[in-house]
Amino acid sequence: MATIEFWFDFASTYSYPAAARIERLACEKGISVIWRSFLLGPIFQQQGWNDSPFNIYPTQGCYMWRDLERICADLGIPLRQPSVFPRNSVLAARVACCFASEPWLPEFVRHVFSANFADDQDISNRAVIEGCLDRVGVPGAEKIEQALMPASKNLLRAQTEHAAAISVFGAPTFIVDHEIFWGNDRLEQAMAWCKSPGLNPPA
Amino acid sequence: MATIEFWFDFASTYSYPAAARIERLACEKGISVIWRSFLLGPIFQQQGWNDSPFNIYPTQGCYMWRDLERICADLGIPLRQPSVFPRNSVLAARVACCFASEPWLPEFVRHVFSANFADDQDISNRAVIEGCLDRVGVPGAEKIEQALMPASKNLLRAQTEHAAAISVFGAPTFIVDHEIFWGNDRLEQAMAWCKSPGLNPPA
C-alpha cells in the first residue's frame, strides 16, 4: 500500500487544515497515512528564530491569518485566532508521538488542533489534552502518564532530530518515497506522487 | 470586467511559472490582468534581509528549487537553475513598469523570465533585455532609452513603495478587490475570488 508521512506540529497553523482533511483524502485514494508528530521550535532555533516567523515578520503573519481564514472557510471548519500564538505543543506532541499507530490517533490529533485553533484552548494544559483523549474513548489520565515517561520524551526528541536531519523545515510537511512536499497546499500533489512520481529523484 | 493585479519581480523564482500561465487562465475566465512589476529587494531589506531568503535559509532554498522543478515539469516549461541567484532585475523591471499597458508587455515579461530561469542569461545585461524587446516586435534600444529616463525610474520606485504600503511582502502576489493572495499556488483561488468573494473583507 502506498504511504504518505504527515509531519505536523500542533502549534502550526497550516497543519490544522491539513490534519482535518488528510485522512479522508488518503482513504479515497487508498493511501496509508503515517502520523509524525514533531516540534518546530528546535528547527526554528537552528535558523536563528526564537519565535514563530509569523510573529517575527508581522506582515507575513497578518497575511497568514487571513489566508488561513479563507482556507478554513472553504473546508467548512471553524477558526478562531488563538489568544496565544504559538502555543506550547510539547505535551500534545509527546502523546501523539507515543501513540502514533493507535487507531484513535487521527481523531485525537483533530481534537487537539480544534482545541487550539477553533476553541482557543490552552493545549499545554494537561486537562485539555486529557479531554481530547477521553473524547476518543481512551483513558486520558493513563495515556498522559505513559507519554510523560522518559522513553516517550526521548521518542519525540528523536523524531524532531530526524525531521531536521531529513531537511524538514516547516509544517505541515508530507513525505512520499523520500520526496518532500511542504505546506497544506501541497497535499494533493504529494498524494499524486504516491501513485506516479512526476520526476526523477533529485540529484 | 473583473481584474486581477499581478505583482512580480523578474528575480523571483515562483513568479516565473505564474507569469507563464496567468494570461491564458485569465483569458479563459474573462478576467483582465494588470501587470505590476516591482522590486523585492527593498521590501526584503525592510525585513532585515540583504539577500534572498532562499539563500539566507539554504534548507528552504534547496526545497524551493526542487519544488520549482516539479511545478515547471507539470506546466511543461523548461527550468535551468540560474548560475547567479537572485539576478539583478532593475533594468527589466523598469521596462516592464514603463510599458505596463502595452499589448506586447505580457510576451516580453515571459521572454525575460525564460531568459533568467530557462536560459541562464544575465537579465541585468542591456543586450539581453533588448533582445527580449526585439523578439516581441518593438525597437529594443529605443524602449530601453525610454525606460532609463528619470520619470521611468521614479515610476518603478513609486510602484515598489506602493507594494510595501499595501503589505505586499513576496512575489508573485495577486490582488483582487483589495484581497491579497501570495504565491503561484494561490493564482486559481485569486481568480475564483474575482467572480465570487468567499468571505467578508478582513476587519
Short mmCIF file of C-alpha atoms in Angstrom, two decimals:
data_model
loop_
_atom_site.label_atom_id
_atom_site.label_comp_id
_atom_site.label_asym_id
_atom_site.label_seq_id
_atom_site.Cartn_x
_atom_site.Cartn_y
_atom_site.Cartn_z
CA MET A 1 0.00 0.00 0.00
CA ALA A 2 1.27 3.48 -0.87
CA THR A 3 2.12 5.57 2.18
CA ILE A 4 2.42 9.26 2.95
CA GLU A 5 4.22 10.62 6.01
CA PHE A 6 2.44 13.57 7.59
CA TRP A 7 4.79 15.68 9.72
CA PHE A 8 2.90 18.15 11.90
CA ASP A 9 3.22 20.37 14.94
CA PHE A 10 0.10 21.16 16.97
CA ALA A 11 1.17 24.81 17.16
CA SER A 12 1.43 25.12 13.37
CA THR A 13 -1.42 27.00 11.76
CA TYR A 14 -1.39 25.34 8.33
CA SER A 15 -1.12 21.91 9.97
CA TYR A 16 -4.69 22.43 11.24
CA PRO A 17 -6.45 22.24 7.83
CA ALA A 18 -4.01 19.53 6.71
CA ALA A 19 -4.90 17.36 9.73
CA ALA A 20 -8.58 18.00 9.14
CA ARG A 21 -8.54 16.63 5.59
CA ILE A 22 -5.62 14.22 5.13
CA GLU A 23 -7.31 11.04 6.37
CA ARG A 24 -10.38 11.40 4.15
CA LEU A 25 -8.29 12.21 1.06
CA ALA A 26 -5.89 9.34 1.73
CA CYS A 27 -8.76 6.94 2.25
CA GLU A 28 -10.33 7.94 -1.08
CA LYS A 29 -7.03 7.24 -2.83
CA GLY A 30 -6.12 4.06 -0.97
CA ILE A 31 -3.07 5.64 0.65
CA SER A 32 -1.93 4.90 4.19
CA VAL A 33 -1.01 7.88 6.43
CA ILE A 34 1.95 7.72 8.83
CA TRP A 35 1.39 10.36 11.51
CA ARG A 36 4.65 12.04 12.51
CA SER A 37 4.37 14.49 15.36
CA PHE A 38 7.40 16.74 15.91
CA LEU A 39 8.39 20.12 17.32
CA LEU A 40 9.10 23.07 15.06
CA GLY A 41 10.70 25.08 17.88
CA PRO A 42 14.14 23.41 17.80
CA ILE A 43 14.16 23.57 14.00
CA PHE A 44 13.31 27.27 14.02
CA GLN A 45 16.03 27.83 16.63
CA GLN A 46 18.60 26.31 14.28
CA GLN A 47 17.61 29.06 11.84
CA GLY A 48 18.09 31.73 14.48
CA TRP A 49 14.39 32.21 15.26
CA ASN A 50 13.22 32.22 18.86
CA ASP A 51 9.60 32.72 17.90
CA SER A 52 7.27 31.81 15.03
CA PRO A 53 8.36 33.57 11.84
CA PHE A 54 4.74 34.77 11.65
CA ASN A 55 5.40 36.79 14.80
CA ILE A 56 8.90 37.87 13.79
CA TYR A 57 7.60 39.11 10.41
CA PRO A 58 4.19 40.61 11.22
CA THR A 59 3.24 41.43 7.62
CA GLN A 60 3.53 37.74 6.75
CA GLY A 61 1.75 36.86 9.98
CA CYS A 62 -1.17 39.12 9.20
CA TYR A 63 -1.42 37.63 5.72
CA MET A 64 -1.23 34.09 7.10
CA TRP A 65 -4.22 34.59 9.41
CA ARG A 66 -6.32 35.94 6.55
CA ASP A 67 -5.17 33.12 4.26
CA LEU A 68 -6.00 30.55 6.94
CA GLU A 69 -9.42 32.16 7.38
CA ARG A 70 -10.13 31.66 3.65
CA ILE A 71 -8.82 28.06 3.73
CA CYS A 72 -10.88 27.08 6.77
CA ALA A 73 -13.98 28.72 5.28
CA ASP A 74 -13.51 26.69 2.08
CA LEU A 75 -13.15 23.50 4.13
CA GLY A 76 -16.06 24.36 6.38
CA ILE A 77 -14.03 24.09 9.59
CA PRO A 78 -14.17 26.72 12.32
CA LEU A 79 -11.26 29.06 13.05
CA ARG A 80 -10.71 31.38 15.98
CA GLN A 81 -7.32 33.07 16.14
CA PRO A 82 -5.72 31.71 19.35
CA SER A 83 -5.18 34.32 22.04
CA VAL A 84 -1.68 32.86 22.48
CA PHE A 85 0.37 32.01 19.40
CA PRO A 86 2.27 29.81 19.04
CA ARG A 87 1.01 27.63 21.87
CA ASN A 88 3.31 25.21 23.63
CA SER A 89 2.65 21.90 21.91
CA VAL A 90 5.13 19.66 23.74
CA LEU A 91 2.64 17.65 25.82
CA ALA A 92 0.29 17.01 22.90
CA ALA A 93 3.23 16.12 20.66
CA ARG A 94 4.51 13.60 23.20
CA VAL A 95 1.14 11.89 23.31
CA ALA A 96 0.84 11.87 19.51
CA CYS A 97 4.35 10.51 19.14
CA CYS A 98 3.88 7.85 21.80
CA PHE A 99 0.63 6.54 20.31
CA ALA A 100 1.27 7.26 16.63
CA SER A 101 -0.01 3.90 15.41
CA GLU A 102 -3.15 3.65 17.51
CA PRO A 103 -6.41 3.62 15.57
CA TRP A 104 -7.76 6.52 17.65
CA LEU A 105 -4.74 8.72 16.95
CA PRO A 106 -6.08 10.65 13.90
CA GLU A 107 -9.24 11.64 15.72
CA PHE A 108 -7.23 12.67 18.78
CA VAL A 109 -4.99 14.83 16.58
CA ARG A 110 -8.00 16.59 15.08
CA HIS A 111 -9.43 17.24 18.56
CA VAL A 112 -6.19 18.85 19.70
CA PHE A 113 -5.99 21.06 16.60
CA SER A 114 -9.60 22.10 17.12
CA ALA A 115 -8.90 22.90 20.76
CA ASN A 116 -6.07 25.21 19.68
CA PHE A 117 -7.46 26.81 16.52
CA ALA A 118 -11.24 26.62 16.88
CA ASP A 119 -11.83 26.80 20.64
CA ASP A 120 -8.82 28.87 21.76
CA GLN A 121 -7.93 26.37 24.47
CA ASP A 122 -4.51 26.04 26.06
CA ILE A 123 -3.18 22.76 24.65
CA SER A 124 -0.25 22.83 27.07
CA ASN A 125 -2.80 22.28 29.82
CA ARG A 126 -2.96 18.65 30.85
CA ALA A 127 -6.72 18.77 31.38
CA VAL A 128 -7.28 19.90 27.80
CA ILE A 129 -5.24 17.02 26.37
CA GLU A 130 -6.86 14.60 28.77
CA GLY A 131 -10.24 15.78 27.48
CA CYS A 132 -9.17 15.16 23.87
CA LEU A 133 -8.11 11.63 24.82
CA ASP A 134 -11.28 10.91 26.76
CA ARG A 135 -13.34 12.06 23.78
CA VAL A 136 -11.80 9.40 21.54
CA GLY A 137 -12.68 6.75 24.09
CA VAL A 138 -9.34 6.07 25.77
CA PRO A 139 -8.38 6.74 29.41
CA GLY A 140 -6.81 10.17 29.16
CA ALA A 141 -5.03 10.32 32.51
CA GLU A 142 -3.40 6.94 31.94
CA LYS A 143 -2.24 7.76 28.42
CA ILE A 144 -0.71 11.04 29.57
CA GLU A 145 1.22 9.22 32.30
CA GLN A 146 2.69 6.97 29.63
CA ALA A 147 3.51 9.93 27.38
CA LEU A 148 5.36 11.64 30.23
CA MET A 149 7.75 8.73 30.80
CA PRO A 150 11.37 9.30 29.74
CA ALA A 151 11.14 6.82 26.87
CA SER A 152 8.26 8.83 25.37
CA LYS A 153 10.11 12.10 25.79
CA ASN A 154 13.09 10.62 24.02
CA LEU A 155 10.87 9.39 21.20
CA LEU A 156 9.67 12.91 20.44
CA ARG A 157 13.18 14.31 20.70
CA ALA A 158 14.48 11.67 18.30
CA GLN A 159 11.62 12.29 15.88
CA THR A 160 12.32 16.04 15.88
CA GLU A 161 16.03 15.41 15.31
CA HIS A 162 15.11 13.06 12.49
CA ALA A 163 12.92 15.78 10.94
CA ALA A 164 15.85 18.20 10.96
CA ALA A 165 18.18 15.56 9.56
CA ILE A 166 15.95 14.93 6.55
CA SER A 167 15.57 18.69 5.90
CA VAL A 168 12.07 19.22 7.24
CA PHE A 169 11.98 22.97 7.96
CA GLY A 170 8.27 23.72 8.40
CA ALA A 171 4.88 22.16 8.95
CA PRO A 172 2.90 20.55 7.61
CA THR A 173 5.39 18.52 5.58
CA PHE A 174 4.45 15.46 3.56
CA ILE A 175 6.99 12.85 2.54
CA VAL A 176 6.38 10.27 -0.15
CA ASP A 177 9.23 7.93 -1.01
CA HIS A 178 11.87 10.49 0.16
CA GLU A 179 10.21 13.29 -1.83
CA ILE A 180 9.38 16.30 0.37
CA PHE A 181 6.29 18.48 0.00
CA TRP A 182 5.88 21.47 2.28
CA GLY A 183 2.58 23.13 3.09
CA ASN A 184 -1.10 22.28 3.30
CA ASP A 185 -1.41 23.42 -0.32
CA ARG A 186 0.91 20.62 -1.46
CA LEU A 187 -1.13 17.75 -0.04
CA GLU A 188 -2.84 16.83 -3.31
CA GLN A 189 0.48 16.93 -5.17
CA ALA A 190 2.10 14.67 -2.56
CA MET A 191 -0.75 12.18 -2.89
CA ALA A 192 -0.48 12.19 -6.67
CA TRP A 193 3.24 11.45 -6.24
CA CYS A 194 2.34 8.25 -4.34
CA LYS A 195 0.80 6.86 -7.49
CA SER A 196 3.09 8.20 -10.19
CA PRO A 197 6.22 10.15 -9.35
CA GLY A 198 6.41 13.05 -11.76
CA LEU A 199 10.17 13.49 -11.97
CA ASN A 200 13.36 11.60 -11.40
CA PRO A 201 14.69 11.73 -7.86
CA PRO A 202 16.66 14.88 -7.05
CA ALA A 203 20.33 14.66 -7.94
CA MET B 1 -14.63 43.42 -16.45
CA ALA B 2 -13.13 41.71 -13.41
CA THR B 3 -9.44 42.47 -12.91
CA ILE B 4 -6.54 40.83 -11.16
CA GLU B 5 -3.32 42.63 -10.27
CA PHE B 6 -0.22 40.53 -10.83
CA TRP B 7 2.76 41.78 -8.79
CA PHE B 8 6.01 40.18 -9.90
CA ASP B 9 9.78 40.53 -9.73
CA PHE B 10 11.88 39.10 -12.56
CA ALA B 11 14.32 37.68 -9.99
CA SER B 12 11.55 35.80 -8.15
CA THR B 13 11.51 32.07 -8.82
CA TYR B 14 7.80 31.40 -8.28
CA SER B 15 6.91 34.43 -10.41
CA TYR B 16 8.25 32.50 -13.40
CA PRO B 17 5.51 29.83 -13.55
CA ALA B 18 2.91 32.45 -12.56
CA ALA B 19 3.90 34.68 -15.49
CA ALA B 20 3.87 31.69 -17.81
CA ARG B 21 0.25 30.79 -17.06
CA ILE B 22 -1.65 33.85 -15.81
CA GLU B 23 -2.68 35.30 -19.17
CA ARG B 24 -4.14 32.07 -20.51
CA LEU B 25 -6.04 31.37 -17.30
CA ALA B 26 -7.35 34.94 -17.09
CA CYS B 27 -8.44 34.83 -20.72
CA GLU B 28 -10.39 31.61 -20.15
CA LYS B 29 -12.22 33.23 -17.25
CA GLY B 30 -12.77 36.63 -18.83
CA ILE B 31 -10.55 38.41 -16.31
CA SER B 32 -8.27 41.31 -17.17
CA VAL B 33 -4.67 41.21 -15.86
CA ILE B 34 -2.92 44.33 -14.58
CA TRP B 35 0.82 43.72 -14.77
CA ARG B 36 2.65 45.24 -11.79
CA SER B 37 6.40 45.00 -11.90
CA PHE B 38 8.23 45.83 -8.67
CA LEU B 39 11.43 45.11 -6.75
CA LEU B 40 11.52 42.67 -3.87
CA GLY B 41 14.95 43.87 -2.74
CA PRO B 42 13.82 46.98 -0.86
CA ILE B 43 10.95 45.04 0.72
CA PHE B 44 13.32 42.29 1.88
CA GLN B 45 15.67 44.95 3.24
CA GLN B 46 12.87 46.32 5.40
CA GLN B 47 12.70 42.84 6.97
CA GLY B 48 16.42 42.85 7.61
CA TRP B 49 17.36 40.61 4.68
CA ASN B 50 20.18 41.64 2.37
CA ASP B 51 19.78 38.58 0.17
CA SER B 52 17.00 36.26 -0.97
CA PRO B 53 15.63 34.31 2.00
CA PHE B 54 16.25 31.22 -0.15
CA ASN B 55 19.97 31.97 0.14
CA ILE B 56 19.84 33.02 3.78
CA TYR B 57 17.99 29.81 4.70
CA PRO B 58 19.59 27.16 2.46
CA THR B 59 17.32 24.29 3.54
CA GLN B 60 14.31 26.27 2.27
CA GLY B 61 16.30 27.26 -0.79
CA CYS B 62 17.14 23.68 -1.65
CA TYR B 63 13.50 22.70 -1.21
CA MET B 64 12.34 25.65 -3.36
CA TRP B 65 14.48 24.59 -6.34
CA ARG B 66 13.11 21.05 -6.17
CA ASP B 67 9.55 22.34 -5.78
CA LEU B 68 10.03 24.68 -8.74
CA GLU B 69 11.40 21.79 -10.77
CA ARG B 70 8.21 19.82 -10.12
CA ILE B 71 5.98 22.82 -10.91
CA CYS B 72 7.76 23.61 -14.19
CA ALA B 73 7.65 19.94 -15.21
CA ASP B 74 3.89 19.89 -14.58
CA LEU B 75 3.47 23.04 -16.69
CA GLY B 76 5.78 21.79 -19.40
CA ILE B 77 8.08 24.82 -19.20
CA PRO B 78 11.86 24.49 -19.08
CA LEU B 79 13.88 25.27 -15.96
CA ARG B 80 17.61 25.66 -15.53
CA GLN B 81 18.76 26.88 -12.12
CA PRO B 82 20.40 30.27 -12.79
CA SER B 83 24.14 30.36 -12.14
CA VAL B 84 23.52 33.66 -10.30
CA PHE B 85 20.60 33.96 -7.92
CA PRO B 86 18.90 36.28 -7.41
CA ARG B 87 19.73 38.19 -10.57
CA ASN B 88 19.58 41.97 -10.66
CA SER B 89 16.17 42.69 -12.14
CA VAL B 90 16.17 46.51 -12.05
CA LEU B 91 16.53 47.17 -15.77
CA ALA B 92 13.90 44.63 -16.80
CA ALA B 93 11.57 45.92 -14.07
CA ARG B 94 11.94 49.50 -15.30
CA VAL B 95 10.98 48.44 -18.82
CA ALA B 96 8.03 46.41 -17.58
CA CYS B 97 6.86 49.25 -15.36
CA CYS B 98 7.25 51.85 -18.09
CA PHE B 99 5.29 49.88 -20.69
CA ALA B 100 2.88 48.04 -18.41
CA SER B 101 -0.18 48.64 -20.57
CA GLU B 102 1.33 47.85 -23.97
CA PRO B 103 -0.18 44.86 -25.76
CA TRP B 104 3.27 43.28 -26.16
CA LEU B 105 4.09 43.52 -22.45
CA PRO B 106 2.93 40.02 -21.35
CA GLU B 107 5.00 38.33 -24.04
CA PHE B 108 8.02 40.48 -23.15
CA VAL B 109 7.64 39.52 -19.49
CA ARG B 110 7.60 35.83 -20.38
CA HIS B 111 10.73 36.23 -22.52
CA VAL B 112 12.61 37.88 -19.65
CA PHE B 113 11.57 35.15 -17.21
CA SER B 114 12.66 32.50 -19.69
CA ALA B 115 16.00 34.25 -20.17
CA ASN B 116 16.58 34.12 -16.41
CA PHE B 117 15.14 30.73 -15.48
CA ALA B 118 15.33 28.63 -18.64
CA ASP B 119 18.37 30.01 -20.49
CA ASP B 120 20.53 31.19 -17.55
CA GLN B 121 21.06 34.59 -19.16
CA ASP B 122 22.06 37.72 -17.27
CA ILE B 123 18.89 39.83 -17.31
CA SER B 124 20.78 42.84 -15.95
CA ASN B 125 22.61 42.90 -19.28
CA ARG B 126 21.14 45.50 -21.61
CA ALA B 127 21.66 43.33 -24.70
CA VAL B 128 19.59 40.54 -23.15
CA ILE B 129 16.64 42.84 -22.43
CA GLU B 130 16.99 44.47 -25.83
CA GLY B 131 16.77 41.00 -27.38
CA CYS B 132 13.57 40.27 -25.41
CA LEU B 133 12.06 43.52 -26.71
CA ASP B 134 13.14 42.89 -30.30
CA ARG B 135 11.56 39.46 -30.17
CA VAL B 136 8.14 40.93 -29.40
CA GLY B 137 8.48 43.22 -32.40
CA VAL B 138 9.33 46.55 -30.79
CA PRO B 139 12.56 48.55 -31.15
CA GLY B 140 14.53 47.37 -28.13
CA ALA B 141 17.21 50.03 -27.98
CA GLU B 142 14.62 52.82 -28.15
CA LYS B 143 12.39 51.31 -25.47
CA ILE B 144 15.35 50.87 -23.14
CA GLU B 145 16.31 54.53 -23.58
CA GLN B 146 12.80 55.48 -22.51
CA ALA B 147 12.91 53.14 -19.55
CA LEU B 148 16.18 54.66 -18.37
CA MET B 149 14.79 58.19 -18.15
CA PRO B 150 14.29 59.60 -14.65
CA ALA B 151 10.50 59.53 -14.93
CA SER B 152 10.60 55.80 -15.59
CA LYS B 153 12.97 55.16 -12.72
CA ASN B 154 10.63 57.07 -10.43
CA LEU B 155 7.69 55.03 -11.66
CA LEU B 156 9.33 51.78 -10.56
CA ARG B 157 10.37 53.29 -7.24
CA ALA B 158 6.83 54.51 -6.61
CA GLN B 159 5.37 51.15 -7.56
CA THR B 160 7.73 49.34 -5.17
CA GLU B 161 6.84 51.77 -2.37
CA HIS B 162 3.18 51.20 -3.14
CA ALA B 163 3.70 47.44 -2.89
CA ALA B 164 5.22 47.83 0.56
CA ALA B 165 2.44 50.19 1.61
CA ILE B 166 -0.29 47.69 0.74
CA SER B 167 1.57 44.87 2.57
CA VAL B 168 2.98 43.01 -0.42
CA PHE B 169 5.88 41.04 1.10
CA GLY B 170 6.74 38.49 -1.59
CA ALA B 171 6.23 37.57 -5.20
CA PRO B 172 4.18 36.63 -7.02
CA THR B 173 1.31 38.40 -5.31
CA PHE B 174 -2.18 38.66 -6.74
CA ILE B 175 -4.64 41.32 -5.66
CA VAL B 176 -8.35 41.18 -6.37
CA ASP B 177 -10.50 43.96 -4.97
CA HIS B 178 -8.00 44.65 -2.12
CA GLU B 179 -7.78 40.94 -1.25
CA ILE B 180 -4.17 39.69 -1.25
CA PHE B 181 -3.08 36.24 -2.44
CA TRP B 182 0.59 35.31 -2.17
CA GLY B 183 2.29 32.63 -4.22
CA ASN B 184 1.95 30.94 -7.59
CA ASP B 185 -0.14 28.28 -5.86
CA ARG B 186 -2.81 30.85 -4.98
CA LEU B 187 -3.49 32.01 -8.56
CA GLU B 188 -6.61 29.87 -9.05
CA GLN B 189 -8.01 30.99 -5.71
CA ALA B 190 -7.42 34.65 -6.59
CA MET B 191 -9.22 34.19 -9.89
CA ALA B 192 -12.14 32.49 -8.19
CA TRP B 193 -12.32 35.49 -5.85
CA CYS B 194 -12.85 37.78 -8.86
CA LYS B 195 -16.15 36.10 -9.50
CA SER B 196 -17.44 35.41 -6.02
CA PRO B 197 -15.58 36.60 -2.94
CA GLY B 198 -15.61 33.79 -0.42
CA LEU B 199 -15.56 35.79 2.79
CA ASN B 200 -16.33 39.20 4.13
CA PRO B 201 -13.50 41.71 3.83
CA PRO B 202 -10.91 41.48 6.60
CA ALA B 203 -11.75 43.53 9.68
#
